[in-house]
mmCIF file of N, CA and C in Angstrom:
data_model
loop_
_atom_site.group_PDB
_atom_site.id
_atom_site.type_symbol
_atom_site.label_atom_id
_atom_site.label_comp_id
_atom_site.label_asym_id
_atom_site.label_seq_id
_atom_site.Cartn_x
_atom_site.Cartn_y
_atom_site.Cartn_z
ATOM 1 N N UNK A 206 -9.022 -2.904 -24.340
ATOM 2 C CA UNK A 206 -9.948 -1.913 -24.822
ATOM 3 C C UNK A 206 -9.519 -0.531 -24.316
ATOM 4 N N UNK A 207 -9.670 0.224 -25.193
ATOM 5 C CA UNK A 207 -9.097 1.677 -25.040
ATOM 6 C C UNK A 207 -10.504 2.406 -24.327
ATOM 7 N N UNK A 208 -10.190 2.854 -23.087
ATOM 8 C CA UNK A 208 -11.052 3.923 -22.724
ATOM 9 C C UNK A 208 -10.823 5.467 -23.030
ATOM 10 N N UNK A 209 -11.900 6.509 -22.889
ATOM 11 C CA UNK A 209 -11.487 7.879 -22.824
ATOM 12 C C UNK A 209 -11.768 7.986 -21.447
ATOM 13 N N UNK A 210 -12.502 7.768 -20.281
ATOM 14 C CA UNK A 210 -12.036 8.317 -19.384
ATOM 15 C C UNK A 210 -12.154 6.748 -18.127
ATOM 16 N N UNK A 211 -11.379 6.791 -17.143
ATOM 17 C CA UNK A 211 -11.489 5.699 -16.679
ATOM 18 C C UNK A 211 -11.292 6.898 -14.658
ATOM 19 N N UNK A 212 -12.609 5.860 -14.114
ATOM 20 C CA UNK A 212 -12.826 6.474 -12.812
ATOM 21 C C UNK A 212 -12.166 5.494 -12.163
ATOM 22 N N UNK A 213 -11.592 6.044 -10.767
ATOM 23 C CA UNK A 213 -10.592 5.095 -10.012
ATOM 24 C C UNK A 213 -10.920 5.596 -8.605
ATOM 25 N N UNK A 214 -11.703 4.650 -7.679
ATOM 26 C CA UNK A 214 -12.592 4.458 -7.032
ATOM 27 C C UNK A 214 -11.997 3.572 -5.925
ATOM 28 N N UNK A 215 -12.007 4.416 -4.794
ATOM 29 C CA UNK A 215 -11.545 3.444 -3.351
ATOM 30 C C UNK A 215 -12.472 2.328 -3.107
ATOM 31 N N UNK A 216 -13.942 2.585 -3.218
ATOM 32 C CA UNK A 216 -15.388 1.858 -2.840
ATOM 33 C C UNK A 216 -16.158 1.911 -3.922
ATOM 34 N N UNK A 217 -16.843 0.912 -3.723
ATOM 35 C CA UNK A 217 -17.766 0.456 -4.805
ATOM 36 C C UNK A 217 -18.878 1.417 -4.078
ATOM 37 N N UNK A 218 -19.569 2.403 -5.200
ATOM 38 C CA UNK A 218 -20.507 3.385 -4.616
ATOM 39 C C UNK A 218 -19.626 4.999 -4.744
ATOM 40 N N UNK A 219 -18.146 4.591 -5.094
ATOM 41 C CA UNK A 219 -17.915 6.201 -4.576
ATOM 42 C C UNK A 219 -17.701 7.047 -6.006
ATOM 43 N N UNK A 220 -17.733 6.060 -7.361
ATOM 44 C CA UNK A 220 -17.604 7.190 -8.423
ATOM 45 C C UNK A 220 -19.092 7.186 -8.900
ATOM 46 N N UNK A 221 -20.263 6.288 -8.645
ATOM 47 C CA UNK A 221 -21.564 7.125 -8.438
ATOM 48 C C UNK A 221 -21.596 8.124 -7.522
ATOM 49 N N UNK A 222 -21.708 7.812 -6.384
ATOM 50 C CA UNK A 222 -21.768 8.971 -5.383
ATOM 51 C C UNK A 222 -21.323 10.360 -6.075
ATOM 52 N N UNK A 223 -19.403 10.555 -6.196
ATOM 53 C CA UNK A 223 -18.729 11.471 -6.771
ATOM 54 C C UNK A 223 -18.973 12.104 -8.027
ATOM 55 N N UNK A 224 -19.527 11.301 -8.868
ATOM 56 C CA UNK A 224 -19.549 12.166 -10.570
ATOM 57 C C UNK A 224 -19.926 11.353 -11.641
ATOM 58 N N UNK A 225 -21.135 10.366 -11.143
ATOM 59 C CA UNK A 225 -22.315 9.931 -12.009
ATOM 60 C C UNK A 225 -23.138 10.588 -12.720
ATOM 61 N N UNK A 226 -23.102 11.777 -12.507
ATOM 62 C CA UNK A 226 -23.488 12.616 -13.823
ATOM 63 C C UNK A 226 -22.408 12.976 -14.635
ATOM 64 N N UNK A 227 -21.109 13.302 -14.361
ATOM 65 C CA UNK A 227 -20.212 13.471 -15.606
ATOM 66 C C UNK A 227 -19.761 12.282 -16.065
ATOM 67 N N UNK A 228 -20.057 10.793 -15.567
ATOM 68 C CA UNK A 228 -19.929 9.715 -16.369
ATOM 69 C C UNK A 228 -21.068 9.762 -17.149
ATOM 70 N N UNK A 229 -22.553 9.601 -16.657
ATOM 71 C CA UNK A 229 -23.433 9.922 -17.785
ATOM 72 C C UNK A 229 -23.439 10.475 -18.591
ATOM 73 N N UNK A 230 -22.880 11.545 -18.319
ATOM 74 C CA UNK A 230 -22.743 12.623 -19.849
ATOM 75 C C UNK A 230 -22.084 12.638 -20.908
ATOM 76 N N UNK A 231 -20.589 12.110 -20.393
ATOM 77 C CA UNK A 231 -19.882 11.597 -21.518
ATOM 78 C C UNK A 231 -19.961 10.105 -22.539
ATOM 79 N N UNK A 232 -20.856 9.337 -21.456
ATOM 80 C CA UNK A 232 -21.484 8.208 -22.237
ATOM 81 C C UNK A 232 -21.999 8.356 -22.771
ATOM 82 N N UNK A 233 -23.496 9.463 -22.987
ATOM 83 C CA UNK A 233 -24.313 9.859 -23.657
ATOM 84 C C UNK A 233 -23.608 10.574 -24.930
ATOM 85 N N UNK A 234 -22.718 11.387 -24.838
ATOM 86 C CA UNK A 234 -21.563 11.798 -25.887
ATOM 87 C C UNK A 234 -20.739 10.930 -26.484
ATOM 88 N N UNK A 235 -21.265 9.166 -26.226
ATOM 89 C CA UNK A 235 -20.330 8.457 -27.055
ATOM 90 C C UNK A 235 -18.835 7.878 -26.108
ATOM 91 N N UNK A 236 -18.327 8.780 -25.548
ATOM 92 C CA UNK A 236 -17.287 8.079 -24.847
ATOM 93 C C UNK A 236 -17.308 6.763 -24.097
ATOM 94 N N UNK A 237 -16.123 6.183 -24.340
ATOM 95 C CA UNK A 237 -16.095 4.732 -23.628
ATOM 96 C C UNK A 237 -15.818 5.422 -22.149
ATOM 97 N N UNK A 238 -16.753 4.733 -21.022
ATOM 98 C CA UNK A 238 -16.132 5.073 -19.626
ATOM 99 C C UNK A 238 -15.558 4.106 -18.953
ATOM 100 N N UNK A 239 -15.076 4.062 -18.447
ATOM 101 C CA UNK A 239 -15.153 2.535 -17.044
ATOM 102 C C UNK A 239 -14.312 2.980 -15.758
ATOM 103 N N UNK A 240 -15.046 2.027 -15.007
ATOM 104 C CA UNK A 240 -14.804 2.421 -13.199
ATOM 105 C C UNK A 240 -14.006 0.770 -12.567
ATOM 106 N N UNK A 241 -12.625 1.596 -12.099
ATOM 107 C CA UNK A 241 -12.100 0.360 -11.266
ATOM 108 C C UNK A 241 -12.402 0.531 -9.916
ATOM 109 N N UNK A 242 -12.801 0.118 -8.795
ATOM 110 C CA UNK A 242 -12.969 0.104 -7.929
ATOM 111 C C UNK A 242 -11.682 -0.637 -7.382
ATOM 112 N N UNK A 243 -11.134 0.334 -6.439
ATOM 113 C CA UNK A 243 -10.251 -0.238 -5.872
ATOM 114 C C UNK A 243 -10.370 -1.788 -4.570
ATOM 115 N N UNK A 244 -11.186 -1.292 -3.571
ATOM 116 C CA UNK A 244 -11.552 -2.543 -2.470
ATOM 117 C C UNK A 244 -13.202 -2.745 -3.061
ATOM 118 N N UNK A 245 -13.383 -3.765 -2.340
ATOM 119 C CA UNK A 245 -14.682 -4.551 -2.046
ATOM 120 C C UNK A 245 -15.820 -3.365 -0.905
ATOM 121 N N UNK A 246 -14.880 -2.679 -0.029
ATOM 122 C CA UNK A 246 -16.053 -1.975 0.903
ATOM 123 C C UNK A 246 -16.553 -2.307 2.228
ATOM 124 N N UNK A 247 -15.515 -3.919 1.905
ATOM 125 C CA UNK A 247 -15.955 -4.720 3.502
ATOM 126 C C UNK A 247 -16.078 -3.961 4.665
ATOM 127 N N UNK A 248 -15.208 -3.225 4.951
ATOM 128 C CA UNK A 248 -14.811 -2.562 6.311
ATOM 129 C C UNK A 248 -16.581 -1.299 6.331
ATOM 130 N N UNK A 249 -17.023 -1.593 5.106
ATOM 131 C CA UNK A 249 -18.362 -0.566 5.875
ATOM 132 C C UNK A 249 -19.871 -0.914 6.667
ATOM 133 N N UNK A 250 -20.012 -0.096 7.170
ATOM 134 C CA UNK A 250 -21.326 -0.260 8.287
ATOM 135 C C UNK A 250 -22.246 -0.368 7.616
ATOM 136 N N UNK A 251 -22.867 -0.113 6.214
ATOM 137 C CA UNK A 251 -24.053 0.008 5.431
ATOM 138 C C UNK A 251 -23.452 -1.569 4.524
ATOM 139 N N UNK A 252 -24.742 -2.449 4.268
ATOM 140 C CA UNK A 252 -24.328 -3.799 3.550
ATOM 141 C C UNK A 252 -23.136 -4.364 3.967
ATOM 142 N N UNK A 253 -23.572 -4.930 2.651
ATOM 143 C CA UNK A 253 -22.480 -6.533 2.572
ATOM 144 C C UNK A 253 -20.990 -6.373 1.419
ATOM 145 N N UNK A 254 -20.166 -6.362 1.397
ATOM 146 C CA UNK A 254 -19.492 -6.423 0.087
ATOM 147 C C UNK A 254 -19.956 -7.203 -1.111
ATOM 148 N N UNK A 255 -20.947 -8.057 -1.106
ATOM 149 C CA UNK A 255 -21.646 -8.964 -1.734
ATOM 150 C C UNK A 255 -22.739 -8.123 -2.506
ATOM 151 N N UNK A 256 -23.298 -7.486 -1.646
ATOM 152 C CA UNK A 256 -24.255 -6.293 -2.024
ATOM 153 C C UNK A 256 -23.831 -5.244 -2.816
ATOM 154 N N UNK A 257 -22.499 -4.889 -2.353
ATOM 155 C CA UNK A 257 -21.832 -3.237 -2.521
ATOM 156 C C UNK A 257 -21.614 -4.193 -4.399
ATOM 157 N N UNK A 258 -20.969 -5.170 -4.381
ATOM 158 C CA UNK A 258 -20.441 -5.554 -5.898
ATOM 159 C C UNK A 258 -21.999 -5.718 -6.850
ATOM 160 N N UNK A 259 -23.022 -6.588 -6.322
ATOM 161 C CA UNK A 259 -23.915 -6.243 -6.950
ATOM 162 C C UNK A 259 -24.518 -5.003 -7.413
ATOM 163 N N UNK A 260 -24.623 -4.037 -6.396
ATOM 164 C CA UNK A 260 -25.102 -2.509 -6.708
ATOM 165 C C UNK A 260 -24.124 -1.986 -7.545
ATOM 166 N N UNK A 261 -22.630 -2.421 -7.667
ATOM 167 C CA UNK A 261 -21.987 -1.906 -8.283
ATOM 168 C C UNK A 261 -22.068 -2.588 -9.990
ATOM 169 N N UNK A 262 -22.363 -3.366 -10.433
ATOM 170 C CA UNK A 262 -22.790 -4.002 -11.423
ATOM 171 C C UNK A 262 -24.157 -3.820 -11.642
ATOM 172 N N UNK A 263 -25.080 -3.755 -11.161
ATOM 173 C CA UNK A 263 -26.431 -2.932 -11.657
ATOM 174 C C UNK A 263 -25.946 -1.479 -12.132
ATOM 175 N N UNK A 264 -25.392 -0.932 -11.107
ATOM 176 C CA UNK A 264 -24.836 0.777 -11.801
ATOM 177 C C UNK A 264 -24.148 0.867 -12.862
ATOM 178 N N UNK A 265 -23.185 -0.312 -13.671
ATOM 179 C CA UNK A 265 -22.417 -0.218 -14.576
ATOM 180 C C UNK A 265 -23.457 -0.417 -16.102
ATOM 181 N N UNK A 266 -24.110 -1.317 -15.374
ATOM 182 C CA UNK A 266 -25.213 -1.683 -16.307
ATOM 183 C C UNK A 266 -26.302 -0.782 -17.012
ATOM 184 N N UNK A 267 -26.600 0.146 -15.626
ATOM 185 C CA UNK A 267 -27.675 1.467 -16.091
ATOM 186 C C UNK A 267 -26.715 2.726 -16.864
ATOM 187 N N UNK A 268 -25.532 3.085 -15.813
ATOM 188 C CA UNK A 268 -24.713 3.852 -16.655
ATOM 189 C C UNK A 268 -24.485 3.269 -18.252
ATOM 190 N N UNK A 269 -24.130 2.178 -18.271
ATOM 191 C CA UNK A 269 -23.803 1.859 -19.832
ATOM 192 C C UNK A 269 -22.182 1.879 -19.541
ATOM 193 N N UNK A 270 -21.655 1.651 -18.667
ATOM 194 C CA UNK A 270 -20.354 1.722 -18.451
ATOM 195 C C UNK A 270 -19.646 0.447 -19.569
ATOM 196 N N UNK A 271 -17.941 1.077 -20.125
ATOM 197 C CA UNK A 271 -17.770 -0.496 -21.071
ATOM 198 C C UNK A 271 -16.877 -1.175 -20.279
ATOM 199 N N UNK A 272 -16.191 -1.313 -19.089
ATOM 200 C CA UNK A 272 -15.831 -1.894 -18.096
ATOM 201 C C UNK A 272 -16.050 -1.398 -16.768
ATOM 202 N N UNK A 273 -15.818 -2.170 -16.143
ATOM 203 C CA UNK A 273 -15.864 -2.174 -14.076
ATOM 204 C C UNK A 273 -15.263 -3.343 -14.079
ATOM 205 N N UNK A 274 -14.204 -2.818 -12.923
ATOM 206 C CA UNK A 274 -13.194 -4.481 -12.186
ATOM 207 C C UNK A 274 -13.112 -3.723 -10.943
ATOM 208 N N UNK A 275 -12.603 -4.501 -10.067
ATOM 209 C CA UNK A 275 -12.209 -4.689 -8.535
ATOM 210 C C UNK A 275 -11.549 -5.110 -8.411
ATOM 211 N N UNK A 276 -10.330 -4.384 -7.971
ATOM 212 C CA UNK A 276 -8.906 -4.666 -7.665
ATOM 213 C C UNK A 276 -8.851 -5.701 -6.739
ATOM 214 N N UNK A 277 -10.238 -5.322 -5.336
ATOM 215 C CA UNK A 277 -9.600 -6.428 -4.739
ATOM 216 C C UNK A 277 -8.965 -6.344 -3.512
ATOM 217 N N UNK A 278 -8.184 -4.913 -3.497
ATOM 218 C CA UNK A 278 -7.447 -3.999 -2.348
ATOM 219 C C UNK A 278 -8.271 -4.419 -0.860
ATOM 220 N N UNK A 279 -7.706 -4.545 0.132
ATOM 221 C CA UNK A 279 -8.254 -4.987 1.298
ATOM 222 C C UNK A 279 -8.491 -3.122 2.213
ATOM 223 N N UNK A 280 -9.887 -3.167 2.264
ATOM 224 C CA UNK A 280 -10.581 -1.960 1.865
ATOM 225 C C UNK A 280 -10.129 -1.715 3.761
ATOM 226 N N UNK A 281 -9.744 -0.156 4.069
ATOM 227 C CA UNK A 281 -8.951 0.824 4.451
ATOM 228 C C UNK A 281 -7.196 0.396 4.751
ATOM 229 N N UNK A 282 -7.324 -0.848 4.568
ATOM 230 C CA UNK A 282 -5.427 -1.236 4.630
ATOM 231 C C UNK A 282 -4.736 -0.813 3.714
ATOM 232 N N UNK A 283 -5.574 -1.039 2.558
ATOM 233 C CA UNK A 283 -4.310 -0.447 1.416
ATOM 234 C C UNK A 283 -3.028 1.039 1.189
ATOM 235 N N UNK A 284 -2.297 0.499 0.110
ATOM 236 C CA UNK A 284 -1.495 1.532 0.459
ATOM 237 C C UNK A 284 -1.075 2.287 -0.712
ATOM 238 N N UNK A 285 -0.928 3.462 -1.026
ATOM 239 C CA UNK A 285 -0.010 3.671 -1.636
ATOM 240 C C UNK A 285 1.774 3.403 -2.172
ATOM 241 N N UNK A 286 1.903 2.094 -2.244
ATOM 242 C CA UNK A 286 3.071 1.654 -2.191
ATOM 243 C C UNK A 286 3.671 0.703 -3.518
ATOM 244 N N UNK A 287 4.450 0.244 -3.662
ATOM 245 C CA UNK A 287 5.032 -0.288 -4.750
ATOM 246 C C UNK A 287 3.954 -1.462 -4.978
ATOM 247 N N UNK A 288 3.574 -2.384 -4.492
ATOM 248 C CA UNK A 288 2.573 -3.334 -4.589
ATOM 249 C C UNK A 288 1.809 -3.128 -5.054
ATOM 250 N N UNK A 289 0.918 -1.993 -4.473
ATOM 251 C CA UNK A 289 -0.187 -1.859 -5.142
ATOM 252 C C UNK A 289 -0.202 -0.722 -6.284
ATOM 253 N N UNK A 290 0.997 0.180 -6.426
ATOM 254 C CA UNK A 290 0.899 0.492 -7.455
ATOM 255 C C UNK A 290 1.587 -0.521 -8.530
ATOM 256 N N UNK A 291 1.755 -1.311 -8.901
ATOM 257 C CA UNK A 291 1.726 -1.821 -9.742
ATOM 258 C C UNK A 291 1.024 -2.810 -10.300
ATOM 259 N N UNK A 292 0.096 -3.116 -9.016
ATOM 260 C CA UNK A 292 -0.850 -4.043 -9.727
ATOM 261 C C UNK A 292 -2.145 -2.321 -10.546
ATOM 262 N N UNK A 293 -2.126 -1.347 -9.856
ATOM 263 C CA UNK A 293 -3.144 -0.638 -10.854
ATOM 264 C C UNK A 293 -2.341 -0.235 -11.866
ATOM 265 N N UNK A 294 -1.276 -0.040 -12.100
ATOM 266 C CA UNK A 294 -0.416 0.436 -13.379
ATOM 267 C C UNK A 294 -0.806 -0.253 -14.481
ATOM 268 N N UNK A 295 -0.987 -1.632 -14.209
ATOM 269 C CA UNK A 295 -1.430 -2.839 -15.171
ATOM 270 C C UNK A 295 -2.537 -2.003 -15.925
ATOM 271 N N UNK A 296 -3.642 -1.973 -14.894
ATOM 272 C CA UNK A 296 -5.128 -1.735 -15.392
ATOM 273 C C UNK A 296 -4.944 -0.423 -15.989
ATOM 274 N N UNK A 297 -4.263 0.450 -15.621
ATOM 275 C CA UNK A 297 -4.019 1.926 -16.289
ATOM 276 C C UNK A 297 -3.715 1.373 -17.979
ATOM 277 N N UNK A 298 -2.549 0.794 -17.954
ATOM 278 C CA UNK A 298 -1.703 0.723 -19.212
ATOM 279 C C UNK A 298 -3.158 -0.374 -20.119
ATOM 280 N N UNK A 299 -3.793 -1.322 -19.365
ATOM 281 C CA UNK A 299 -4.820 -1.948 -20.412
ATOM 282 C C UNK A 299 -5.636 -0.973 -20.857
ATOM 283 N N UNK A 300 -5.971 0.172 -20.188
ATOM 284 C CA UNK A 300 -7.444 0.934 -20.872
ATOM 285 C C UNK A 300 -6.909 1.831 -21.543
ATOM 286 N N UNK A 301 -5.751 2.298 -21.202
ATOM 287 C CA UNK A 301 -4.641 3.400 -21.773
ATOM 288 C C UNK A 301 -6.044 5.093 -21.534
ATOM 289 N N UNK A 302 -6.290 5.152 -20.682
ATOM 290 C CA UNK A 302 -7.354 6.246 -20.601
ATOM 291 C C UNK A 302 -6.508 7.691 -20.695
ATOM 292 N N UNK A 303 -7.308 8.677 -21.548
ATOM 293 C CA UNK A 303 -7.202 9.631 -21.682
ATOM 294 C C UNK A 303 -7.330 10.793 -20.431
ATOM 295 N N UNK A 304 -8.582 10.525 -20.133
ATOM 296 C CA UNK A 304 -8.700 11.312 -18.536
ATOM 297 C C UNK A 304 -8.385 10.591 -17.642
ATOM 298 N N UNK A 305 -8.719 10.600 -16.462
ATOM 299 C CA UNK A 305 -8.565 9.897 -15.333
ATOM 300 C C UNK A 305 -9.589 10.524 -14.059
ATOM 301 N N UNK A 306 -10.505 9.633 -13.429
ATOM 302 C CA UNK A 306 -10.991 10.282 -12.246
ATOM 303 C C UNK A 306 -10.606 10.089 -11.061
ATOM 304 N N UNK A 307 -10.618 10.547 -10.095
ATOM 305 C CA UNK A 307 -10.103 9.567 -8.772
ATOM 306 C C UNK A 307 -10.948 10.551 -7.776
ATOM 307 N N UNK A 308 -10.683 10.310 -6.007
ATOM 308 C CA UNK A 308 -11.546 10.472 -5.181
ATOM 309 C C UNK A 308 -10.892 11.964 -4.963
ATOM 310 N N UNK A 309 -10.992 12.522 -4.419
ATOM 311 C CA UNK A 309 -10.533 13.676 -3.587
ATOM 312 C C UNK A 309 -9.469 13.493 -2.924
ATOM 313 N N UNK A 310 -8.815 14.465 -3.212
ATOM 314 C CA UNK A 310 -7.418 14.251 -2.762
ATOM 315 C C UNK A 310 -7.268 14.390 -0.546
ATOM 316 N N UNK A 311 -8.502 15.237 -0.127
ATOM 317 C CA UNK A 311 -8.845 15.567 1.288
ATOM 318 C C UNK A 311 -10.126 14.887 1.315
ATOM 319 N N UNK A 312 -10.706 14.362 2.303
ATOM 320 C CA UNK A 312 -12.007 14.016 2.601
ATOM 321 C C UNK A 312 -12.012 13.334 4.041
ATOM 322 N N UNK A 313 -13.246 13.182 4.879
ATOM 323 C CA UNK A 313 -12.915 12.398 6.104
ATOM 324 C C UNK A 313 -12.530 11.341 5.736
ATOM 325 N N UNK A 314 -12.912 10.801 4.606
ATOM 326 C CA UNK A 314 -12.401 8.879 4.848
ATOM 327 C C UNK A 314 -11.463 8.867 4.181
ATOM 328 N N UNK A 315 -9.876 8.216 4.809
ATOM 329 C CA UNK A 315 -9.007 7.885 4.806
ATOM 330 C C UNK A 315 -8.463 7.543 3.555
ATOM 331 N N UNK A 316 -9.217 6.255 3.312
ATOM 332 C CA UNK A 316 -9.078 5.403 1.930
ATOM 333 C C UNK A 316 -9.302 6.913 0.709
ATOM 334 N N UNK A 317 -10.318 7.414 0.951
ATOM 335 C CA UNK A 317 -10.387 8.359 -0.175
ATOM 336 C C UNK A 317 -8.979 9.314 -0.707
ATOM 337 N N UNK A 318 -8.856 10.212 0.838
ATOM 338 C CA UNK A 318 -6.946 10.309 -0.078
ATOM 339 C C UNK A 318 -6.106 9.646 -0.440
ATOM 340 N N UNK A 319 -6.255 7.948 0.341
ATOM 341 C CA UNK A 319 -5.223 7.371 -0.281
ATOM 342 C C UNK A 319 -5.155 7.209 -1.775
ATOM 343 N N UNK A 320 -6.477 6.521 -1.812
ATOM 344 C CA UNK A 320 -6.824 6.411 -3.274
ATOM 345 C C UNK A 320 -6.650 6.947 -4.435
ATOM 346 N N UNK A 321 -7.096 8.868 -4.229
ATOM 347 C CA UNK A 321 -6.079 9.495 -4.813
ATOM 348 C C UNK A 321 -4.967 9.957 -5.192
ATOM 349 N N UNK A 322 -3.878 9.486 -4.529
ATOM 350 C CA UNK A 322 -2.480 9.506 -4.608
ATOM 351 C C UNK A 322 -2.281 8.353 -5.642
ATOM 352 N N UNK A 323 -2.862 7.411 -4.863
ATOM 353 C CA UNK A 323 -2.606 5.961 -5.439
ATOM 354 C C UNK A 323 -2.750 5.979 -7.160
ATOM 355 N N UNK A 324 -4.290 6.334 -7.347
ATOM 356 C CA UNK A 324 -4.400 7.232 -8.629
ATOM 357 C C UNK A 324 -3.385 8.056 -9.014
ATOM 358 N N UNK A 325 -3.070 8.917 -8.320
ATOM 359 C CA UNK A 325 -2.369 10.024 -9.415
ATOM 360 C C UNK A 325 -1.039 9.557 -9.416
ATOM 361 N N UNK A 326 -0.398 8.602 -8.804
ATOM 362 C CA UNK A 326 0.938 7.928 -8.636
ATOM 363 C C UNK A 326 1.007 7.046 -9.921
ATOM 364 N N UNK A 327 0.257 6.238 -9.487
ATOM 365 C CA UNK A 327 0.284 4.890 -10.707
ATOM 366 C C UNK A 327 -0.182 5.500 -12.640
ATOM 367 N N UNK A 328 -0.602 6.471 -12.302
ATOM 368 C CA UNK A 328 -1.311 7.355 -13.605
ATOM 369 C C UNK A 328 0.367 8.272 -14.425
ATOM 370 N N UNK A 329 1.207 8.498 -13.349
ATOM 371 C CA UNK A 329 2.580 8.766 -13.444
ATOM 372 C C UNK A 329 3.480 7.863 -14.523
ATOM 373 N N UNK A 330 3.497 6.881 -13.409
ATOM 374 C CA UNK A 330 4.707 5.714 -13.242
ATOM 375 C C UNK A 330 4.090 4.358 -14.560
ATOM 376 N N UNK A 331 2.695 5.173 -14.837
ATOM 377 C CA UNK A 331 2.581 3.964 -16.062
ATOM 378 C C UNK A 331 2.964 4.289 -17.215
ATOM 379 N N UNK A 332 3.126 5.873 -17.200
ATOM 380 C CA UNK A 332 4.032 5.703 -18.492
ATOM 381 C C UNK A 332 5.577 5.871 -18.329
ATOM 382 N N UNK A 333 6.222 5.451 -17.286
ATOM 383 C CA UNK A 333 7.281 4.725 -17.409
ATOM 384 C C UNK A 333 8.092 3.817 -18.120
ATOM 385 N N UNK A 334 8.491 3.480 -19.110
ATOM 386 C CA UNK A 334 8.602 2.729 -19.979
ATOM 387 C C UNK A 334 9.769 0.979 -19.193
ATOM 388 N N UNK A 335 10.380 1.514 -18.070
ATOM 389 C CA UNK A 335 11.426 1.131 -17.244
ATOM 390 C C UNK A 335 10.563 0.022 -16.121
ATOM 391 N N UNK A 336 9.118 0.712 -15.972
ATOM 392 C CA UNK A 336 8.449 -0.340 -15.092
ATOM 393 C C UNK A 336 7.620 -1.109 -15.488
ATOM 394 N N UNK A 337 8.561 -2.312 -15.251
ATOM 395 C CA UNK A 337 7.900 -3.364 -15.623
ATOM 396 C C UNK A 337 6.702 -3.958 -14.950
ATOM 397 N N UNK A 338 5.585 -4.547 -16.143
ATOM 398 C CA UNK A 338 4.604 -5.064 -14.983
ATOM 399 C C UNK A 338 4.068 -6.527 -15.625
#
């Protein structure tokens, strides 16, 4: 399924948090949205990852989002690296998205710049025609 804009999300909670109103808005305008969440969230002090995926599936549900997945990423280990960019290259090249959101490129939490690299790396290298996935 072809998205127009697809959010790319260290934590489940962080592209509500970040810009749940400019996903609302463009849903309301018709656009297909969807949010990958990169980790589960385990590593946080508030809930359960059990919780964080439920809240994150109630939110997809109220947004009207037309996908949400979870990479899965083992939440602050991950890396910007060949591994894991190519398992998100996959998910890039399935939605083929027009925009792209991702976290902040500076922020205190760690995962958040990574994430954005990770994003803006794999958002690169997927239209690569040479990398295979």
């Amino acid at each position: 399924m072809k998205l127009d804009i697809l959010v790319i999300a260290a934590h489940p909670d962080d592209a509500e948090l970040g810009c749940s109103g400019t996903i609302a808005a463009h849903i309301a305008k018709g656009y297909k949205v969807g949010i990958v969440d990169l980790t589960a969230g385990e590593m946080g002090t508030r809930g359960t990852p059990e919780l964080r995926i439920e809240e994150a599936n109630k939110a997809a549900e109220i947004l009207g989002l037309s996908a949400r997945e979870n990479m899965g990423f083992k939440d602050i280990f991950f890396q910007d690296n060949q591994e894991h960019q190519l398992e998100l290259i996959k998910i890039i090249r399935k939605y083929q998205p027009d925009i792209v959101l991702a976290n902040a490129v500076t922020d205190r939490h760690p995962d958040h710049g990574k994430g954005s690299d990770l994003a803006t790396n794999s958002c690169f290298m997927s239209g690569l025609r040479r990398i295979e996935t």
